[in-house]
Short mmCIF file of N, CA and C and ligand atoms in Angstrom, two decimals:
data_model
loop_
_atom_site.label_atom_id
_atom_site.label_comp_id
_atom_site.label_asym_id
_atom_site.label_seq_id
_atom_site.Cartn_x
_atom_site.Cartn_y
_atom_site.Cartn_z
N MET A 1 0.96 -1.41 0.12
CA MET A 1 -0.06 -0.31 0.42
C MET A 1 0.41 1.05 -0.16
N SER A 2 0.43 2.17 -0.84
CA SER A 2 1.11 3.33 -0.96
C SER A 2 0.79 4.03 0.69
N LYS A 3 2.36 5.05 0.94
CA LYS A 3 1.50 5.82 1.76
C LYS A 3 0.32 7.10 1.74
N PRO A 4 -0.05 7.48 2.75
CA PRO A 4 -0.95 8.77 3.11
C PRO A 4 -0.11 9.90 2.10
N ALA A 5 -1.09 10.68 1.75
CA ALA A 5 -0.50 11.55 1.06
C ALA A 5 -0.25 13.04 2.23
N TYR A 6 0.02 13.00 3.27
CA TYR A 6 -0.16 13.80 4.47
C TYR A 6 0.60 13.73 5.50
N VAL A 7 0.90 14.38 6.81
CA VAL A 7 1.57 14.42 7.51
C VAL A 7 1.12 15.05 8.37
N ILE A 8 1.28 14.54 9.60
CA ILE A 8 0.73 15.16 11.13
C ILE A 8 1.92 16.04 11.84
N ASP A 9 1.62 17.31 12.24
CA ASP A 9 2.15 18.19 13.08
C ASP A 9 1.57 18.08 14.49
N GLU A 10 1.97 17.99 15.38
CA GLU A 10 1.33 18.09 17.00
C GLU A 10 1.03 19.32 16.97
N MET A 11 -0.49 19.71 17.51
CA MET A 11 -1.43 20.40 18.23
C MET A 11 -0.79 20.50 19.62
N ILE A 12 -1.33 18.94 20.25
CA ILE A 12 -1.89 19.13 21.75
C ILE A 12 -1.00 18.28 22.43
N SER A 13 -0.40 18.78 22.91
CA SER A 13 0.63 16.96 23.98
C SER A 13 0.10 16.65 24.59
N ALA A 14 0.84 15.15 24.94
CA ALA A 14 0.12 14.19 25.45
C ALA A 14 -0.13 14.75 26.77
N LYS A 15 1.10 15.24 27.06
CA LYS A 15 1.18 16.10 28.50
C LYS A 15 0.30 17.10 29.01
N SER A 16 -0.17 18.08 28.19
CA SER A 16 -1.53 19.34 27.96
C SER A 16 -2.89 18.51 28.41
N ILE A 17 -2.67 17.40 27.51
CA ILE A 17 -4.67 16.73 27.13
C ILE A 17 -4.11 16.27 29.05
N ALA A 18 -3.31 15.39 29.48
CA ALA A 18 -3.57 15.00 30.47
C ALA A 18 -3.73 16.07 31.60
N ALA A 19 -2.86 16.82 31.62
CA ALA A 19 -3.11 18.45 32.99
C ALA A 19 -4.76 18.84 32.60
N ARG A 20 -5.34 18.95 31.38
CA ARG A 20 -6.34 19.48 31.12
C ARG A 20 -7.83 18.71 31.43
N ILE A 21 -7.94 17.47 31.27
CA ILE A 21 -8.31 15.78 31.73
C ILE A 21 -8.23 16.37 33.53
N GLU A 22 -6.71 16.47 34.33
CA GLU A 22 -7.41 16.66 35.41
C GLU A 22 -8.22 17.63 36.29
N GLU A 23 -7.76 18.60 35.47
CA GLU A 23 -8.64 20.51 35.84
C GLU A 23 -10.08 20.18 35.43
N LEU A 24 -10.54 19.10 34.18
CA LEU A 24 -11.72 19.03 34.04
C LEU A 24 -12.95 18.68 35.07
N ALA A 25 -11.58 16.98 35.36
CA ALA A 25 -12.07 16.09 36.21
C ALA A 25 -12.46 16.37 37.71
N ARG A 26 -11.79 17.15 38.15
CA ARG A 26 -11.97 18.08 39.30
C ARG A 26 -13.52 18.84 39.34
N ASP A 27 -13.55 19.43 38.03
CA ASP A 27 -14.70 20.37 37.99
C ASP A 27 -16.12 19.71 38.03
N ILE A 28 -16.00 18.51 37.28
CA ILE A 28 -17.34 17.74 37.13
C ILE A 28 -16.81 16.62 38.16
N SER A 29 -16.30 16.24 39.19
CA SER A 29 -16.48 15.87 40.14
C SER A 29 -16.80 16.45 41.27
N SER A 30 -16.49 17.84 41.20
CA SER A 30 -17.11 18.37 42.16
C SER A 30 -19.10 19.01 42.03
N GLU A 31 -19.06 18.84 40.41
CA GLU A 31 -20.14 19.09 40.02
C GLU A 31 -21.62 18.26 40.68
N PHE A 32 -20.94 17.17 40.66
CA PHE A 32 -21.90 15.61 40.67
C PHE A 32 -21.90 15.21 41.89
N GLU A 33 -20.63 16.02 43.04
CA GLU A 33 -20.22 15.29 44.27
C GLU A 33 -21.05 14.72 45.11
N ASP A 34 -22.57 15.17 44.85
CA ASP A 34 -23.79 14.04 45.43
C ASP A 34 -24.51 13.00 44.90
N THR A 35 -24.59 12.85 43.28
CA THR A 35 -24.71 12.11 42.44
C THR A 35 -24.40 10.68 43.35
N ASP A 36 -25.41 9.73 43.85
CA ASP A 36 -25.43 8.00 43.47
C ASP A 36 -24.23 7.25 42.59
N LYS A 37 -24.33 7.50 41.93
CA LYS A 37 -23.57 7.15 40.68
C LYS A 37 -24.12 7.66 38.88
N LEU A 38 -22.44 8.42 38.70
CA LEU A 38 -22.93 8.97 37.16
C LEU A 38 -22.78 7.50 36.28
N VAL A 39 -23.99 8.25 35.17
CA VAL A 39 -23.60 7.61 34.55
C VAL A 39 -22.63 8.11 32.97
N VAL A 40 -21.59 8.18 32.68
CA VAL A 40 -20.69 8.49 31.85
C VAL A 40 -21.20 8.24 30.43
N VAL A 41 -21.83 8.66 29.78
CA VAL A 41 -21.55 8.13 28.27
C VAL A 41 -20.73 8.82 27.10
N GLY A 42 -19.98 7.34 26.57
CA GLY A 42 -18.50 8.08 25.36
C GLY A 42 -19.22 7.56 24.19
N LEU A 43 -19.85 8.61 22.81
CA LEU A 43 -20.27 8.63 22.21
C LEU A 43 -18.53 7.90 21.21
N LEU A 44 -18.89 6.53 20.51
CA LEU A 44 -18.19 5.91 19.53
C LEU A 44 -18.10 6.29 18.19
N ARG A 45 -17.08 6.40 17.84
CA ARG A 45 -15.73 5.71 18.14
C ARG A 45 -14.60 6.86 18.89
N GLY A 46 -14.72 7.77 18.80
CA GLY A 46 -13.67 8.57 18.48
C GLY A 46 -14.12 9.44 20.17
N SER A 47 -14.20 8.97 20.71
CA SER A 47 -14.07 9.39 22.30
C SER A 47 -13.57 8.05 23.45
N PHE A 48 -13.28 6.82 22.63
CA PHE A 48 -13.04 6.07 23.50
C PHE A 48 -11.50 7.03 24.32
N VAL A 49 -10.74 7.27 23.81
CA VAL A 49 -9.73 7.15 24.69
C VAL A 49 -10.05 8.51 25.87
N PHE A 50 -10.40 9.57 25.45
CA PHE A 50 -10.97 10.43 26.33
C PHE A 50 -11.49 9.71 27.74
N ILE A 51 -12.76 9.07 27.16
CA ILE A 51 -13.64 8.19 28.39
C ILE A 51 -12.56 8.04 29.28
N ALA A 52 -11.39 6.91 28.97
CA ALA A 52 -10.55 6.66 29.81
C ALA A 52 -9.86 6.93 30.62
N ASP A 53 -9.17 7.80 30.15
CA ASP A 53 -8.26 8.81 31.09
C ASP A 53 -9.38 9.73 31.89
N LEU A 54 -10.90 9.97 31.18
CA LEU A 54 -11.57 10.51 32.02
C LEU A 54 -11.98 9.93 33.19
N VAL A 55 -12.11 8.86 33.16
CA VAL A 55 -13.04 8.61 34.62
C VAL A 55 -11.91 8.46 35.61
N ARG A 56 -10.71 7.74 34.78
CA ARG A 56 -9.62 7.59 36.40
C ARG A 56 -9.36 8.64 36.99
N GLU A 57 -9.47 9.74 36.03
CA GLU A 57 -9.58 10.82 37.13
C GLU A 57 -10.72 11.33 37.79
N LEU A 58 -11.61 10.67 37.82
CA LEU A 58 -13.42 11.17 38.40
C LEU A 58 -13.29 10.87 40.08
N ASP A 59 -13.69 11.37 40.54
CA ASP A 59 -13.54 11.21 42.19
C ASP A 59 -14.87 10.51 42.75
N LEU A 60 -15.97 10.16 41.50
CA LEU A 60 -17.30 9.87 41.99
C LEU A 60 -17.75 8.14 41.22
N PRO A 61 -18.76 8.43 42.25
CA PRO A 61 -19.09 6.39 41.79
C PRO A 61 -19.63 6.73 40.50
N ILE A 62 -19.20 5.84 38.86
CA ILE A 62 -19.31 6.02 38.52
C ILE A 62 -19.84 4.49 37.20
N GLU A 63 -20.77 4.85 36.08
CA GLU A 63 -20.74 3.51 35.17
C GLU A 63 -20.87 4.36 33.83
N VAL A 64 -20.24 2.85 32.91
CA VAL A 64 -19.84 3.65 31.78
C VAL A 64 -20.74 2.98 30.91
N ASP A 65 -21.58 3.39 29.66
CA ASP A 65 -21.84 3.06 28.27
C ASP A 65 -21.74 3.50 27.45
N PHE A 66 -22.01 3.15 26.25
CA PHE A 66 -21.41 3.97 25.45
C PHE A 66 -22.93 3.76 24.08
N ILE A 67 -22.67 5.41 23.44
CA ILE A 67 -24.14 5.45 22.68
C ILE A 67 -23.25 5.93 20.75
N GLU A 68 -23.94 4.73 19.83
CA GLU A 68 -22.95 5.61 18.76
C GLU A 68 -23.64 6.15 17.40
N ALA A 69 -22.99 7.67 16.62
CA ALA A 69 -24.03 7.97 15.98
C ALA A 69 -23.25 7.81 14.81
N SER A 70 -24.70 8.35 13.63
CA SER A 70 -23.67 8.66 12.22
C SER A 70 -22.80 9.66 12.42
N SER A 71 -21.75 9.62 11.69
CA SER A 71 -21.17 10.48 11.65
C SER A 71 -20.09 10.79 9.59
N TYR A 72 -19.07 10.77 9.98
CA TYR A 72 -18.48 11.76 8.83
C TYR A 72 -18.18 10.24 7.86
N GLY A 73 -18.51 9.19 7.90
CA GLY A 73 -18.38 8.39 6.88
C GLY A 73 -16.23 8.46 7.10
N ASP A 74 -15.76 8.18 5.87
CA ASP A 74 -14.63 8.42 5.69
C ASP A 74 -13.80 9.78 5.15
N GLY A 75 -15.14 10.48 4.89
CA GLY A 75 -14.10 11.52 4.12
C GLY A 75 -14.27 12.74 5.88
N MET A 76 -14.10 14.27 5.49
CA MET A 76 -14.08 15.12 6.57
C MET A 76 -14.91 16.16 6.84
N GLU A 77 -16.24 15.58 5.88
CA GLU A 77 -17.24 16.93 5.88
C GLU A 77 -18.55 16.09 6.55
N SER A 78 -18.99 17.11 7.65
CA SER A 78 -19.97 16.38 8.73
C SER A 78 -21.45 15.96 7.61
N THR A 79 -21.98 14.74 7.59
CA THR A 79 -23.61 14.17 7.39
C THR A 79 -24.37 15.16 7.11
N ARG A 80 -24.38 16.38 8.71
CA ARG A 80 -25.52 16.92 8.86
C ARG A 80 -26.71 15.95 9.65
N GLU A 81 -27.14 14.94 8.92
CA GLU A 81 -28.36 14.05 9.30
C GLU A 81 -27.73 13.18 10.31
N VAL A 82 -28.65 13.47 11.31
CA VAL A 82 -27.57 12.34 12.42
C VAL A 82 -28.31 10.81 12.90
N ARG A 83 -27.81 10.16 12.73
CA ARG A 83 -28.96 8.89 13.35
C ARG A 83 -28.19 8.24 14.73
N ILE A 84 -28.74 7.65 15.36
CA ILE A 84 -28.07 7.03 16.67
C ILE A 84 -28.31 5.60 15.78
N LEU A 85 -26.93 5.04 15.71
CA LEU A 85 -26.45 3.05 15.46
C LEU A 85 -26.15 2.21 16.54
N LYS A 86 -25.93 2.95 17.77
CA LYS A 86 -26.13 1.41 18.37
C LYS A 86 -26.65 2.96 20.02
N ASP A 87 -27.24 2.52 20.36
CA ASP A 87 -28.15 2.93 21.74
C ASP A 87 -27.07 2.34 22.36
N LEU A 88 -27.84 3.15 24.29
CA LEU A 88 -27.18 2.70 25.04
C LEU A 88 -27.80 1.41 26.03
N ARG A 89 -27.00 0.88 26.87
CA ARG A 89 -27.44 -0.56 27.20
C ARG A 89 -28.24 -0.24 28.84
N GLY A 90 -28.13 0.70 29.16
CA GLY A 90 -28.66 1.06 30.28
C GLY A 90 -30.18 2.39 30.29
N GLN A 91 -30.41 1.90 31.65
CA GLN A 91 -31.68 3.55 31.95
C GLN A 91 -31.21 4.46 32.31
N ILE A 92 -31.47 5.88 31.54
CA ILE A 92 -30.98 6.86 32.19
C ILE A 92 -32.17 7.46 33.11
N GLU A 93 -33.20 7.16 33.10
CA GLU A 93 -34.70 7.83 33.34
C GLU A 93 -33.90 8.18 34.89
N GLY A 94 -33.85 9.73 35.86
CA GLY A 94 -34.22 10.05 37.15
C GLY A 94 -32.60 9.69 37.34
N ARG A 95 -31.68 9.40 36.16
CA ARG A 95 -29.87 9.30 37.14
C ARG A 95 -29.49 10.63 36.34
N ASP A 96 -28.39 10.86 36.55
CA ASP A 96 -27.09 11.48 36.81
C ASP A 96 -26.31 11.49 35.38
N VAL A 97 -25.74 11.28 33.96
CA VAL A 97 -25.65 11.70 32.57
C VAL A 97 -24.82 12.86 32.42
N LEU A 98 -23.60 12.47 32.45
CA LEU A 98 -22.67 13.03 31.75
C LEU A 98 -21.52 12.57 30.27
N VAL A 99 -22.27 13.03 28.76
CA VAL A 99 -22.09 12.66 27.30
C VAL A 99 -20.47 13.34 27.21
N VAL A 100 -19.81 12.07 26.88
CA VAL A 100 -18.82 12.20 25.97
C VAL A 100 -18.26 12.22 24.89
N GLU A 101 -17.75 13.09 24.45
CA GLU A 101 -17.46 13.87 22.65
C GLU A 101 -16.02 13.74 22.49
N ASP A 102 -15.59 13.47 21.56
CA ASP A 102 -14.48 14.02 21.42
C ASP A 102 -14.38 15.88 20.35
N ILE A 103 -15.16 15.55 19.20
CA ILE A 103 -15.09 17.46 19.33
C ILE A 103 -16.21 17.28 18.86
N VAL A 104 -16.33 18.62 19.13
CA VAL A 104 -17.57 19.59 18.67
C VAL A 104 -17.63 20.35 17.44
N ASP A 105 -18.00 19.99 16.09
CA ASP A 105 -18.09 20.54 14.91
C ASP A 105 -18.99 21.27 14.42
N THR A 106 -19.58 20.76 13.82
CA THR A 106 -20.64 22.32 13.15
C THR A 106 -22.03 21.48 14.44
N GLY A 107 -21.56 21.28 15.54
CA GLY A 107 -22.79 20.68 16.40
C GLY A 107 -24.24 20.03 16.12
N HIS A 108 -24.46 19.61 15.26
CA HIS A 108 -24.87 19.02 14.75
C HIS A 108 -24.92 17.48 15.69
N THR A 109 -24.23 16.54 15.78
CA THR A 109 -23.73 15.14 16.52
C THR A 109 -24.32 15.69 17.95
N LEU A 110 -23.98 16.26 18.63
CA LEU A 110 -23.72 15.97 20.15
C LEU A 110 -24.93 16.80 20.78
N SER A 111 -26.11 18.10 19.46
CA SER A 111 -27.14 18.73 20.35
C SER A 111 -27.90 17.52 19.67
N HIS A 112 -27.84 16.45 18.77
CA HIS A 112 -29.06 15.78 18.03
C HIS A 112 -29.04 14.64 19.88
N VAL A 113 -27.62 14.14 19.36
CA VAL A 113 -27.82 12.63 20.87
C VAL A 113 -28.38 13.46 22.14
N THR A 114 -28.04 15.10 22.65
CA THR A 114 -28.52 15.29 24.14
C THR A 114 -30.25 15.37 24.09
N GLU A 115 -30.57 15.69 22.66
CA GLU A 115 -31.89 15.85 22.71
C GLU A 115 -32.60 14.93 22.70
N TYR A 116 -32.20 13.56 21.99
CA TYR A 116 -32.57 12.21 21.90
C TYR A 116 -32.68 12.01 23.48
N LEU A 117 -30.94 11.54 24.17
CA LEU A 117 -30.89 11.52 25.45
C LEU A 117 -31.55 12.41 26.16
N GLY A 118 -32.11 13.24 26.29
CA GLY A 118 -33.00 14.00 26.75
C GLY A 118 -34.72 13.74 26.66
N THR A 119 -34.87 12.90 25.98
CA THR A 119 -36.44 12.68 26.36
C THR A 119 -36.73 11.25 27.22
N ARG A 120 -35.48 10.79 27.63
CA ARG A 120 -35.90 9.52 28.58
C ARG A 120 -36.07 10.60 30.18
N HIS A 121 -36.03 11.48 29.92
CA HIS A 121 -35.52 12.27 31.40
C HIS A 121 -34.80 11.93 32.54
N PRO A 122 -33.51 11.94 32.24
CA PRO A 122 -32.53 12.19 33.01
C PRO A 122 -32.35 12.89 34.16
N ALA A 123 -32.23 12.93 35.18
CA ALA A 123 -31.95 13.68 36.60
C ALA A 123 -31.41 14.72 36.26
N ARG A 124 -30.28 14.73 35.62
CA ARG A 124 -28.99 15.72 35.03
C ARG A 124 -28.49 15.03 34.30
N LEU A 125 -28.58 16.18 33.10
CA LEU A 125 -27.22 16.01 31.54
C LEU A 125 -26.56 16.87 30.82
N ARG A 126 -25.49 16.33 31.12
CA ARG A 126 -24.36 17.47 31.24
C ARG A 126 -23.60 17.21 29.98
N THR A 127 -22.83 17.42 29.43
CA THR A 127 -21.56 17.12 28.23
C THR A 127 -20.48 17.94 28.10
N ILE A 128 -19.41 16.39 27.70
CA ILE A 128 -18.19 17.68 27.59
C ILE A 128 -17.53 16.77 26.21
N ALA A 129 -16.74 17.73 25.97
CA ALA A 129 -16.15 18.17 24.71
C ALA A 129 -14.32 18.11 24.98
N LEU A 130 -13.45 17.00 24.44
CA LEU A 130 -12.48 17.21 24.69
C LEU A 130 -11.78 18.65 23.35
N LEU A 131 -12.25 18.65 22.66
CA LEU A 131 -11.93 19.66 21.49
C LEU A 131 -13.72 20.61 20.78
N ASP A 132 -13.64 21.74 20.80
CA ASP A 132 -14.36 22.57 19.97
C ASP A 132 -13.32 23.17 19.20
N LYS A 133 -14.58 23.66 17.29
CA LYS A 133 -14.21 24.24 16.26
C LYS A 133 -15.13 25.34 15.89
N PRO A 134 -15.03 26.53 17.17
CA PRO A 134 -16.14 27.53 17.40
C PRO A 134 -16.36 27.96 15.57
N ALA A 135 -15.12 27.74 15.22
CA ALA A 135 -15.51 28.57 13.78
C ALA A 135 -16.27 27.38 12.81
N ARG A 136 -16.59 26.61 12.70
CA ARG A 136 -17.97 25.63 12.04
C ARG A 136 -18.87 25.56 12.87
N ARG A 137 -19.17 25.97 13.65
CA ARG A 137 -20.03 25.51 13.62
C ARG A 137 -21.58 26.35 13.18
N GLU A 138 -22.55 25.23 13.23
CA GLU A 138 -24.22 24.91 11.87
C GLU A 138 -25.40 25.52 13.25
N VAL A 139 -24.92 24.85 14.13
CA VAL A 139 -26.09 24.92 15.08
C VAL A 139 -25.70 25.36 16.11
N ASP A 140 -26.36 26.42 17.20
CA ASP A 140 -26.37 27.02 18.31
C ASP A 140 -26.22 25.43 19.34
N PHE A 141 -24.80 25.29 19.59
CA PHE A 141 -24.62 24.66 20.58
C PHE A 141 -23.24 24.80 21.10
N LYS A 142 -23.18 24.41 22.74
CA LYS A 142 -21.74 24.41 23.71
C LYS A 142 -22.10 23.60 24.47
N ALA A 143 -20.76 22.40 24.34
CA ALA A 143 -20.46 21.66 25.41
C ALA A 143 -20.60 22.36 27.16
N ASP A 144 -21.20 21.80 27.99
CA ASP A 144 -21.04 22.46 29.69
C ASP A 144 -19.53 22.48 29.84
N TRP A 145 -18.34 20.97 29.02
CA TRP A 145 -17.14 21.18 29.64
C TRP A 145 -16.20 20.98 28.26
N THR A 146 -15.44 22.17 27.70
CA THR A 146 -14.94 21.82 26.86
C THR A 146 -12.74 21.95 27.13
N GLY A 147 -12.29 20.76 26.50
CA GLY A 147 -10.96 20.44 26.57
C GLY A 147 -10.24 21.65 26.15
N PHE A 148 -10.48 21.81 24.85
CA PHE A 148 -9.52 23.25 24.42
C PHE A 148 -10.29 23.50 23.03
N GLU A 149 -10.42 24.75 22.88
CA GLU A 149 -10.76 25.37 21.44
C GLU A 149 -9.95 25.44 20.72
N ILE A 150 -10.11 25.29 19.54
CA ILE A 150 -9.02 25.01 18.45
C ILE A 150 -9.56 25.55 17.03
N PRO A 151 -8.69 26.39 16.63
CA PRO A 151 -8.85 26.63 14.73
C PRO A 151 -9.50 25.72 14.21
N ASP A 152 -9.99 26.50 12.74
CA ASP A 152 -10.65 25.28 11.61
C ASP A 152 -9.48 24.26 10.93
N GLU A 153 -9.08 23.61 11.65
CA GLU A 153 -8.33 21.96 11.28
C GLU A 153 -8.33 21.04 11.37
N PHE A 154 -8.45 20.19 10.70
CA PHE A 154 -8.79 18.87 10.64
C PHE A 154 -7.37 17.91 11.40
N VAL A 155 -7.85 17.70 12.45
CA VAL A 155 -7.25 16.40 13.19
C VAL A 155 -7.44 14.82 13.62
N VAL A 156 -6.61 14.16 14.46
CA VAL A 156 -6.40 13.34 14.48
C VAL A 156 -5.38 12.79 15.70
N GLY A 157 -5.59 11.37 16.67
CA GLY A 157 -5.13 11.53 18.06
C GLY A 157 -5.85 10.82 18.91
N TYR A 158 -5.31 10.87 19.66
CA TYR A 158 -5.79 10.56 20.57
C TYR A 158 -7.87 10.20 20.46
N GLY A 159 -7.69 9.04 19.80
CA GLY A 159 -8.65 8.63 19.48
C GLY A 159 -9.90 8.98 18.22
N ILE A 160 -9.39 9.82 17.96
CA ILE A 160 -9.52 10.91 16.92
C ILE A 160 -9.52 10.55 15.15
N ASP A 161 -10.03 10.14 14.09
CA ASP A 161 -9.13 8.95 13.25
C ASP A 161 -9.81 10.25 12.04
N TYR A 162 -9.11 9.79 10.68
CA TYR A 162 -8.92 10.54 9.29
C TYR A 162 -8.92 9.01 8.71
N ALA A 163 -10.46 8.76 8.14
CA ALA A 163 -10.52 7.18 7.63
C ALA A 163 -10.21 6.54 8.41
N GLN A 164 -10.41 6.35 9.80
CA GLN A 164 -10.18 4.70 10.82
C GLN A 164 -8.58 4.94 11.05
N ARG A 165 -7.88 5.57 10.28
CA ARG A 165 -6.68 6.04 10.98
C ARG A 165 -5.96 7.07 12.09
N ASN A 166 -4.79 6.71 12.81
CA ASN A 166 -4.28 7.51 13.73
C ASN A 166 -4.62 7.49 14.97
N ARG A 167 -5.75 7.06 15.00
CA ARG A 167 -6.48 6.89 16.09
C ARG A 167 -5.75 6.80 17.51
N ASN A 168 -4.72 5.89 17.31
CA ASN A 168 -4.14 5.53 18.62
C ASN A 168 -2.75 6.32 18.57
N LEU A 169 -2.78 7.43 18.12
CA LEU A 169 -1.48 8.55 18.49
C LEU A 169 -2.25 9.21 19.85
N GLY A 170 -0.41 9.53 20.35
CA GLY A 170 -0.98 9.58 21.88
C GLY A 170 -1.38 11.55 22.26
N PHE A 171 -1.30 12.07 20.75
CA PHE A 171 -1.39 13.43 21.32
C PHE A 171 -2.10 13.42 20.28
N ILE A 172 -2.28 15.21 19.99
CA ILE A 172 -3.30 15.48 18.87
C ILE A 172 -2.89 16.26 17.64
N GLY A 173 -2.89 15.97 16.56
CA GLY A 173 -1.84 16.59 15.36
C GLY A 173 -2.71 17.08 14.50
N LYS A 174 -2.47 17.88 13.52
CA LYS A 174 -3.21 18.32 12.76
C LYS A 174 -2.69 18.08 11.07
N VAL A 175 -3.48 17.65 10.26
CA VAL A 175 -3.06 16.29 9.27
C VAL A 175 -2.86 18.03 8.27
N ARG A 176 -2.19 17.92 7.40
CA ARG A 176 -1.54 18.68 6.40
C ARG A 176 -1.35 18.03 5.87
N PHE A 177 -2.03 17.97 3.98
CA PHE A 177 -1.59 17.42 3.12
C PHE A 177 -0.39 17.93 2.17
N VAL A 178 0.53 17.10 1.78
CA VAL A 178 1.68 17.12 0.46
C VAL A 178 1.40 16.52 -0.67
N GLY A 179 2.13 17.19 -1.45
CA GLY A 179 2.49 16.86 -2.70
C GLY A 179 2.98 16.36 -2.63
N LYS A 180 2.97 15.23 -3.82
CA LYS A 180 3.75 13.70 -4.12
C LYS A 180 5.39 14.14 -4.15
N ASP A 181 6.14 15.47 -4.07
CA ASP A 181 7.03 15.70 -3.99
C ASP A 181 7.60 16.10 -2.47
N GLY A 182 6.54 17.29 -1.89
CA GLY A 182 7.20 16.90 -0.49
C GLY A 182 6.46 16.24 0.80
P1 IMP B 201 -19.91 17.65 14.40
O1 IMP B 201 -21.61 16.72 14.65
O2 IMP B 201 -19.83 18.64 12.75
O3 IMP B 201 -20.17 18.46 15.45
O4 IMP B 201 -19.65 16.59 14.43
C1 IMP B 201 -18.61 16.49 15.25
C2 IMP B 201 -18.00 14.51 14.64
O5 IMP B 201 -17.33 14.97 13.51
C3 IMP B 201 -17.16 14.35 15.26
O6 IMP B 201 -17.31 13.69 16.91
C4 IMP B 201 -16.05 13.55 14.78
O7 IMP B 201 -16.30 12.26 14.75
C5 IMP B 201 -16.18 14.75 13.69
N1 IMP B 201 -14.92 14.94 13.47
C6 IMP B 201 -14.70 16.70 13.21
N2 IMP B 201 -13.60 17.31 13.60
C7 IMP B 201 -12.99 16.32 12.96
C8 IMP B 201 -12.01 16.44 13.34
O8 IMP B 201 -11.12 17.49 12.72
N3 IMP B 201 -11.04 15.31 12.88
C9 IMP B 201 -11.88 14.24 12.90
N4 IMP B 201 -13.08 13.89 12.85
C10 IMP B 201 -13.18 15.06 13.09
MG1 MG B 202 -17.50 11.73 16.92
#
């Protein structure tokens, strides 16, 4: 197979991500300090690394569940029409819920998923996104917690893919396309 015609430039180091997650976890732990058990819901697949690191910093009783929504496919553009591909296993009525997402881009995915989960009447429903690209927003949505605001760049790593590649990078990098000779 030929090499992909792009390179990845580091944007956020593994160390910076870890430090930011500690801060976020402190905030979330104090917001939910009175919970009997927080349901931490990861949006598949991009959030799987983030949720793994985040839950280990939470000073709370938790359980973990996952939901999957349709997204980009293998391209770089949002499909805008969001469908639920895999639903939660557990009940959330009357429960405290934190939805964990990798990136808020146009905002369609997380706004749709929170609306959908809201119809099940959780006690508290909050959202966290590791990354936010506000310049790309198409619907009015802001996560309750954001790790880092980033410019309008296509990023990979730390769970986030480009055509299913690069999820296993420890840092967040931006994709830079290069010509045949570059
Ligand atoms: P939204 O519905 O446009 O907010 O898109 C959210 C989803 O698009 C995220 O969960 C990601 O899976 C994907 N996405 C957005 N930006 C990027 C990116 O820069 N790299 C890889 N995936 C992205
Ligand atoms: Mg995603």
